[in-house]
Short mmCIF file of C-alpha atoms in Angstrom, two decimals:
data_model
loop_
_atom_site.label_atom_id
_atom_site.label_comp_id
_atom_site.label_asym_id
_atom_site.label_seq_id
_atom_site.Cartn_x
_atom_site.Cartn_y
_atom_site.Cartn_z
CA MET X 1 0.07 -0.14 0.26
CA SER X 2 1.40 3.49 -0.59
CA ASN X 3 2.22 6.13 1.57
CA ASN X 4 -0.72 8.15 0.29
CA SER X 5 -3.02 5.44 0.67
CA VAL X 6 -1.86 5.08 4.68
CA ARG X 7 -2.01 8.98 4.95
CA VAL X 8 -5.92 8.66 3.83
CA GLN X 9 -6.64 5.70 6.26
CA GLU X 10 -5.35 7.58 8.80
CA ASP X 11 -6.82 10.85 8.37
CA GLN X 12 -10.24 8.89 7.92
CA LYS X 13 -9.98 7.32 11.21
CA ALA X 14 -8.65 10.73 12.88
CA ARG X 15 -12.06 12.32 11.27
CA THR X 16 -14.42 9.33 12.45
CA ASN X 17 -12.94 9.77 16.23
CA LYS X 18 -13.93 13.38 15.90
CA ARG X 19 -17.29 12.86 14.66
CA TYR X 20 -17.94 9.88 17.19
CA THR X 21 -20.55 10.80 19.23
CA PHE X 22 -22.44 12.87 16.76
CA LEU X 23 -22.17 9.62 14.48
CA LEU X 24 -23.34 7.65 17.40
CA VAL X 25 -26.31 9.57 18.17
CA ILE X 26 -27.44 9.70 14.88
CA ASN X 27 -27.22 6.11 14.43
CA TYR X 28 -29.29 5.35 17.37
CA LEU X 29 -31.92 7.84 16.53
CA PHE X 30 -31.89 5.78 13.10
CA LEU X 31 -32.28 2.69 14.87
CA PHE X 32 -35.03 3.95 17.29
CA VAL X 33 -37.11 5.38 14.73
CA GLY X 34 -36.70 2.36 12.15
CA SER X 35 -36.99 -0.19 14.25
CA LEU X 36 -40.32 1.09 15.93
CA SER X 37 -41.81 2.40 12.96
CA SER X 38 -41.13 -0.99 10.36
CA SER X 39 -42.59 -3.29 12.87
CA LEU X 40 -45.67 -1.07 13.22
CA LEU X 41 -46.17 -0.57 9.63
CA SER X 42 -45.49 -4.15 8.86
CA LYS X 43 -48.46 -5.44 10.90
CA PHE X 44 -50.60 -2.83 9.57
CA TYR X 45 -49.76 -4.21 6.23
CA PHE X 46 -50.97 -7.59 7.22
CA ASN X 47 -53.48 -6.28 9.43
CA HIS X 48 -55.18 -4.63 6.32
CA GLN X 49 -55.44 -7.50 4.28
CA GLY X 50 -51.74 -7.48 2.93
CA SER X 51 -50.76 -11.03 2.44
CA SER X 52 -47.32 -11.22 0.01
CA ARG X 53 -44.72 -11.93 2.56
CA TRP X 54 -42.17 -11.39 -0.43
CA VAL X 55 -43.39 -8.05 -0.58
CA SER X 56 -42.89 -7.43 3.31
CA THR X 57 -39.43 -9.18 2.60
CA TRP X 58 -38.38 -6.76 -0.36
CA VAL X 59 -39.40 -3.54 1.50
CA GLN X 60 -37.39 -4.27 3.95
CA SER X 61 -34.18 -4.09 1.81
CA ALA X 62 -35.23 -1.83 -1.24
CA GLY X 63 -34.47 1.53 0.30
CA PHE X 64 -30.76 0.82 -0.67
CA PRO X 65 -30.85 3.75 -3.12
CA LEU X 66 -31.16 6.29 0.63
CA LEU X 67 -27.60 5.13 1.17
CA LEU X 68 -26.04 6.51 -1.51
CA PHE X 69 -26.64 10.31 0.32
CA PRO X 70 -24.08 9.19 3.59
CA ILE X 71 -21.51 7.44 0.81
CA TYR X 72 -21.30 10.16 -1.77
CA LEU X 73 -22.29 13.51 0.15
CA PRO X 74 -19.36 13.50 2.48
CA PHE X 75 -16.75 13.74 -0.42
CA TYR X 76 -18.68 15.85 -3.01
CA VAL X 77 -21.01 17.98 -0.99
CA PHE X 78 -19.69 18.38 2.66
CA LYS X 79 -16.22 18.06 1.67
CA CYS X 80 -15.73 16.58 5.14
CA THR X 81 -13.15 13.41 3.73
CA ASP X 82 -10.67 12.89 1.55
CA ARG X 83 -11.69 9.38 0.65
CA ARG X 84 -13.54 8.95 -2.53
CA PRO X 85 -16.54 6.72 -2.49
CA PHE X 86 -15.45 3.03 -3.02
CA SER X 87 -12.00 3.41 -2.81
CA HIS X 88 -9.84 0.81 -1.14
CA PHE X 89 -13.37 -1.31 -2.00
CA THR X 90 -11.42 -4.76 -1.98
CA PRO X 91 -13.28 -8.28 -4.34
CA ARG X 92 -12.80 -9.41 -0.84
CA ILE X 93 -15.03 -7.37 0.84
CA LEU X 94 -17.35 -7.28 -2.04
CA ILE X 95 -17.88 -10.65 -1.82
CA LEU X 96 -18.09 -10.78 1.65
CA SER X 97 -20.90 -7.97 1.37
CA ILE X 98 -22.69 -10.21 -0.80
CA LEU X 99 -22.66 -13.26 1.47
CA VAL X 100 -23.84 -11.48 4.32
CA GLY X 101 -26.50 -9.67 2.28
CA LEU X 102 -27.75 -13.04 0.90
CA MET X 103 -28.03 -13.92 4.91
CA LEU X 104 -29.86 -10.57 5.34
CA GLY X 105 -32.50 -11.47 2.96
CA LEU X 106 -33.26 -14.97 4.24
CA ASN X 107 -33.26 -13.46 7.74
CA ASN X 108 -36.23 -10.71 6.38
CA LEU X 109 -37.93 -13.28 4.58
CA LEU X 110 -38.12 -15.43 7.98
CA PHE X 111 -39.33 -11.73 9.92
CA SER X 112 -42.00 -11.56 7.56
CA TRP X 113 -43.33 -15.22 8.20
CA GLY X 114 -43.63 -14.57 11.37
CA ASN X 115 -44.60 -11.07 11.91
CA SER X 116 -47.82 -11.76 9.66
CA TYR X 117 -48.94 -14.45 12.05
CA LEU X 118 -47.88 -12.96 15.14
CA PRO X 119 -48.87 -9.93 17.16
CA VAL X 120 -46.24 -7.34 17.22
CA SER X 121 -45.66 -7.41 21.14
CA THR X 122 -45.25 -11.23 20.94
CA SER X 123 -42.68 -11.18 17.88
CA SER X 124 -40.85 -8.43 19.55
CA LEU X 125 -40.51 -10.56 22.77
CA LEU X 126 -39.38 -13.48 20.70
CA LEU X 127 -37.03 -11.33 18.87
CA SER X 128 -35.26 -10.37 22.34
CA THR X 129 -33.86 -13.92 21.94
CA GLN X 130 -31.08 -12.59 19.55
CA LEU X 131 -29.22 -11.17 22.72
CA VAL X 132 -28.84 -14.48 23.79
CA PHE X 133 -27.64 -15.92 20.46
CA ASN X 134 -25.44 -12.71 19.97
CA LEU X 135 -23.61 -13.14 23.04
CA ILE X 136 -22.59 -16.90 22.09
CA LEU X 137 -21.75 -16.20 18.81
CA SER X 138 -19.75 -13.15 19.79
CA VAL X 139 -17.76 -15.64 22.18
CA ILE X 140 -16.96 -17.72 19.28
CA ILE X 141 -16.36 -15.32 16.28
CA VAL X 142 -14.94 -12.30 18.08
CA LYS X 143 -13.82 -14.04 21.29
CA GLN X 144 -16.46 -11.78 23.66
CA LYS X 145 -15.53 -12.36 27.65
CA ILE X 146 -18.26 -14.45 29.38
CA THR X 147 -18.94 -12.77 32.71
CA PHE X 148 -21.40 -13.29 35.33
CA GLN X 149 -23.28 -10.53 33.79
CA ASN X 150 -23.83 -12.24 30.56
CA LEU X 151 -24.67 -15.79 31.70
CA ASN X 152 -27.08 -14.15 33.91
CA CYS X 153 -28.52 -12.13 30.86
CA VAL X 154 -28.72 -15.17 28.69
CA VAL X 155 -30.62 -17.48 31.65
CA LEU X 156 -33.20 -14.84 32.23
CA LEU X 157 -33.98 -14.17 28.54
CA THR X 158 -34.07 -17.72 28.17
CA LEU X 159 -36.66 -18.30 30.61
CA SER X 160 -38.77 -15.43 29.27
CA SER X 161 -38.76 -16.67 26.13
CA VAL X 162 -39.86 -20.07 27.23
CA LEU X 163 -42.74 -18.65 29.57
CA LEU X 164 -43.92 -16.62 26.30
CA ALA X 165 -44.06 -19.96 24.24
CA LEU X 166 -45.95 -21.82 26.83
CA GLY X 167 -48.46 -18.91 27.37
CA SER X 168 -49.07 -17.04 24.34
CA SER X 169 -50.41 -19.47 22.09
CA HIS X 170 -53.76 -18.35 22.61
CA ASP X 171 -53.02 -14.88 21.72
CA LYS X 172 -53.18 -14.89 17.94
CA PRO X 173 -55.17 -13.17 15.07
CA GLN X 174 -58.48 -14.45 14.72
CA GLY X 175 -58.52 -17.29 12.43
CA LEU X 176 -55.26 -18.16 12.90
CA THR X 177 -54.44 -21.77 13.09
CA ARG X 178 -52.18 -23.38 15.75
CA ALA X 179 -50.03 -24.88 13.20
CA LYS X 180 -49.17 -21.59 11.49
CA TYR X 181 -49.20 -19.91 15.14
CA PHE X 182 -45.97 -21.93 15.56
CA VAL X 183 -44.60 -21.54 12.17
CA GLY X 184 -44.84 -18.02 12.94
CA PHE X 185 -43.28 -18.45 16.06
CA PHE X 186 -40.08 -20.57 14.83
CA SER X 187 -39.84 -18.10 11.85
CA THR X 188 -39.30 -15.53 14.55
CA ILE X 189 -36.92 -17.24 16.60
CA GLY X 190 -35.08 -18.18 12.94
CA ALA X 191 -34.83 -14.38 12.39
CA GLY X 192 -33.26 -13.60 15.69
CA LEU X 193 -30.62 -16.65 15.48
CA LEU X 194 -29.66 -15.17 11.85
CA PHE X 195 -29.66 -11.40 12.79
CA ALA X 196 -27.52 -12.71 16.08
CA LEU X 197 -24.85 -13.95 13.63
CA TYR X 198 -25.04 -11.24 11.17
CA LEU X 199 -24.00 -8.69 14.48
CA PRO X 200 -20.94 -10.69 15.45
CA VAL X 201 -19.70 -11.29 11.86
CA MET X 202 -20.20 -7.74 10.91
CA GLU X 203 -18.00 -6.60 13.47
CA LYS X 204 -15.29 -8.72 12.39
CA ILE X 205 -15.73 -7.86 9.00
CA TYR X 206 -15.45 -4.27 10.29
CA LYS X 207 -11.79 -4.76 11.74
CA TRP X 208 -10.63 -4.28 7.96
CA ILE X 209 -12.73 -1.06 7.82
CA TYR X 210 -11.77 2.27 9.07
CA CYS X 211 -14.35 4.73 8.07
CA TYR X 212 -18.16 5.34 8.63
CA GLU X 213 -18.48 5.92 4.70
CA MET X 214 -17.27 2.83 3.88
CA VAL X 215 -19.44 0.96 6.37
CA MET X 216 -22.55 2.46 4.21
CA GLU X 217 -20.45 1.23 0.98
CA MET X 218 -20.62 -2.20 2.40
CA GLN X 219 -23.94 -1.82 3.63
CA LEU X 220 -25.46 -0.87 -0.15
CA VAL X 221 -24.01 -4.00 -1.35
CA MET X 222 -25.48 -6.06 1.21
CA GLU X 223 -28.97 -4.47 0.75
CA ILE X 224 -28.67 -5.21 -3.06
CA ALA X 225 -27.97 -8.69 -2.94
CA ALA X 226 -31.09 -8.94 -0.11
CA THR X 227 -33.25 -6.96 -2.97
CA ALA X 228 -32.04 -9.48 -5.39
CA LEU X 229 -32.98 -12.52 -3.70
CA ALA X 230 -36.49 -11.10 -2.25
CA THR X 231 -36.81 -9.97 -6.24
CA ALA X 232 -36.56 -12.87 -7.07
CA GLY X 233 -38.96 -14.55 -4.91
CA MET X 234 -41.79 -11.93 -6.11
CA ALA X 235 -41.27 -12.95 -9.27
CA SER X 236 -41.98 -16.30 -8.56
CA ASP X 237 -45.29 -15.19 -6.75
CA GLY X 238 -46.28 -12.57 -9.53
CA GLY X 239 -43.92 -10.38 -9.28
CA PHE X 240 -44.78 -6.66 -9.18
CA SER X 241 -48.07 -7.21 -11.01
CA GLU X 242 -49.41 -9.00 -7.81
CA MET X 243 -48.42 -6.01 -5.67
CA LYS X 244 -50.51 -3.66 -7.97
CA ARG X 245 -53.23 -6.32 -7.90
CA GLU X 246 -53.21 -6.60 -4.35
CA SER X 247 -53.33 -3.22 -4.04
CA LEU X 248 -56.39 -2.72 -5.67
CA VAL X 249 -58.18 -5.76 -4.72
CA LYS X 250 -57.06 -6.97 -1.52
CA PHE X 251 -55.79 -4.48 0.98
CA ASP X 252 -58.87 -3.15 2.57
CA LYS X 253 -57.61 0.58 2.92
CA GLY X 254 -57.55 1.45 -0.62
CA PRO X 255 -54.53 1.59 -3.54
CA GLU X 256 -53.37 4.99 -1.90
CA ILE X 257 -52.71 4.07 1.68
CA TYR X 258 -51.49 0.83 0.50
CA TRP X 259 -48.64 2.46 -1.64
CA VAL X 260 -47.98 4.78 1.17
CA THR X 261 -47.50 1.96 3.70
CA VAL X 262 -45.10 -0.09 1.23
CA PHE X 263 -43.05 3.02 0.45
CA SER X 264 -42.45 4.40 4.00
CA ASN X 265 -41.95 0.71 5.43
CA VAL X 266 -39.12 0.80 2.58
CA VAL X 267 -37.66 4.17 4.44
CA THR X 268 -38.28 2.96 7.68
CA TRP X 269 -36.49 -0.43 7.17
CA GLN X 270 -33.28 1.30 5.76
CA LEU X 271 -33.17 3.71 8.49
CA CYS X 272 -33.16 0.44 11.03
CA PHE X 273 -30.59 -1.34 9.06
CA MET X 274 -28.65 2.27 8.32
CA GLY X 275 -28.43 2.44 12.56
CA THR X 276 -27.57 -1.02 13.15
CA ALA X 277 -24.76 -1.07 10.85
CA GLY X 278 -23.38 2.18 12.32
CA MET X 279 -23.73 0.96 15.98
CA VAL X 280 -22.28 -2.36 15.36
CA PHE X 281 -19.02 -0.07 13.52
CA LEU X 282 -19.10 2.64 16.39
CA THR X 283 -19.32 0.29 19.03
CA SER X 284 -19.57 -3.75 19.05
CA SER X 285 -21.75 -6.54 18.07
CA LEU X 286 -22.99 -6.91 21.69
CA THR X 287 -23.85 -3.25 22.07
CA GLY X 288 -25.78 -3.33 19.06
CA GLY X 289 -27.49 -6.37 20.44
CA ILE X 290 -28.14 -4.39 23.52
CA CYS X 291 -29.53 -1.65 21.83
CA MET X 292 -31.76 -3.55 19.62
CA THR X 293 -33.22 -5.22 22.65
CA ALA X 294 -34.10 -2.09 24.54
CA LEU X 295 -35.53 -0.77 21.43
CA LEU X 296 -38.02 -4.02 21.38
CA ALA X 297 -39.58 -3.05 24.72
CA MET X 298 -40.76 -0.16 22.73
CA ASN X 299 -42.31 -2.29 20.16
CA VAL X 300 -44.19 -4.30 22.45
CA LEU X 301 -45.52 -1.34 24.02
CA GLY X 302 -46.29 0.07 20.50
CA GLY X 303 -48.26 -3.18 19.43
CA VAL X 304 -50.18 -2.76 22.65
CA LEU X 305 -51.02 0.80 22.31
CA VAL X 306 -51.51 1.05 18.69
CA TYR X 307 -53.22 -2.54 17.58
CA GLY X 308 -54.40 -3.42 20.95
CA ASP X 309 -52.35 -6.51 21.29
CA GLU X 310 -52.88 -8.28 24.63
CA PHE X 311 -51.00 -7.86 27.62
CA GLY X 312 -51.77 -10.74 29.65
CA GLY X 313 -50.11 -11.96 32.80
CA VAL X 314 -47.51 -14.35 31.04
CA LYS X 315 -46.64 -11.67 28.72
CA ALA X 316 -46.17 -8.85 31.72
CA VAL X 317 -44.18 -11.93 33.70
CA SER X 318 -41.87 -12.30 30.42
CA THR X 319 -41.51 -8.86 29.61
CA VAL X 320 -40.07 -8.52 33.04
CA ILE X 321 -37.86 -11.33 33.10
CA CYS X 322 -36.79 -9.82 29.80
CA GLY X 323 -35.94 -6.64 31.04
CA TRP X 324 -34.38 -7.95 34.32
CA GLY X 325 -31.85 -9.68 31.81
CA PHE X 326 -31.13 -6.75 29.98
CA CYS X 327 -30.57 -4.06 33.01
CA SER X 328 -28.15 -6.87 34.36
CA TYR X 329 -26.44 -7.11 31.11
CA VAL X 330 -26.12 -3.15 30.90
CA TYR X 331 -25.26 -2.87 34.86
CA GLY X 332 -22.16 -5.05 34.02
CA MET X 333 -21.09 -3.58 31.03
CA TYR X 334 -20.84 -0.11 33.23
CA LEU X 335 -19.21 -1.95 35.89
CA LYS X 336 -16.52 -3.24 33.30
CA MET X 337 -16.10 0.71 31.60
CA ARG X 338 -15.54 1.84 34.76
CA GLU X 339 -12.86 -0.31 35.77
CA GLU X 340 -11.12 0.10 32.54
CA LYS X 341 -11.37 4.06 33.11
CA GLU X 342 -9.79 3.36 36.65
CA MET X 343 -7.36 1.16 35.12
CA GLU X 344 -6.50 3.65 32.10
CA SER X 345 -6.00 6.17 34.86
CA LYS X 346 -3.97 4.55 36.93
CA ASN X 347 -1.81 3.84 34.01
CA HIS X 348 -1.59 7.53 33.21
CA GLY X 349 -0.36 8.48 36.67
CA MET X 350 2.38 5.97 36.49
CA GLU X 351 3.29 6.86 33.20
CA MET X 352 3.78 10.40 34.55
CA ASP X 353 5.49 9.93 37.41
CA HIS X 354 8.24 7.98 35.36
CA ASN X 355 8.31 10.76 33.18
CA VAL X 356 9.22 13.50 35.91
CA VAL X 357 11.86 10.90 37.37
CA SER X 358 13.15 10.85 34.03
CA ALA X 359 13.18 14.27 33.96
CA ASN X 360 14.94 14.56 37.58
CA ASN X 361 17.77 12.03 36.66
CA VAL X 362 18.96 14.31 33.43
#
């Protein structure tokens, strides 16, 4: 690699650090708005006779053109980076992005199956198990250390999901068979598992990435691959002509509301995935999983308030246990960060003392 390339990489790292807090806040806002809105809009689509799970899958990645803004604006408009878009984007990164994108497309399909059958509150609580999977896979893939708080969180969230499985089989839309309910149940669990795999895999890949813009470039390729998979599935199910027919015949709110729902879902899902990618890059896969789990509680509340989902005793206990596990993990992270800060201060003090002694000897 040339000296000029090294200089560009070093500059980008420095500028990313300068923008760290701003990017962190913006990405969490994207994650918050995208996660809550996309979950409620997906449920709205199925509640009003939308029936294509391929359409629901397609909208989760079809907003990839929006990623062109954070990729090209920093260089061509804001002039805040010296790096041209897609420079140093190697064939290896391209292939990895395509493979991860196909995995993400499968995850989107499983989520659509689960969300079409389950109430928002139930699917959100089931998706909270992704933190358990995330912890286990982070240990394997990125060598995350296991602590008492980690194990405590795993046990509590697993217990929460078991309670939900045993007590929520009656909590289903009218006319839904028991068999389809459990298809939705296990599809949602599968989506949580794949998403938990996606997070540490991306953390490992991001070790080769040195700027936020490059993260968005990878995300663009992944979303294109996921959209290609969903488009192929749609083609086998009637293609876009089926969407038009569904808007005119099946959707009971009319074609105008149908297209507003579809395109709003495209935007909100893209915000969700942009926020997730940014959080993993700026922090870690485990922190990204924690943020997702925290927002799932908002999705549960949104499902109860907007759609009147039941929130009986078993689901309430499950939510409390889920929150308990989440809070215990956050507290463990707080203790770890405080310990690292104290150690850093101690090392800095020892270094200062050493410099004073050296100066006196001179």
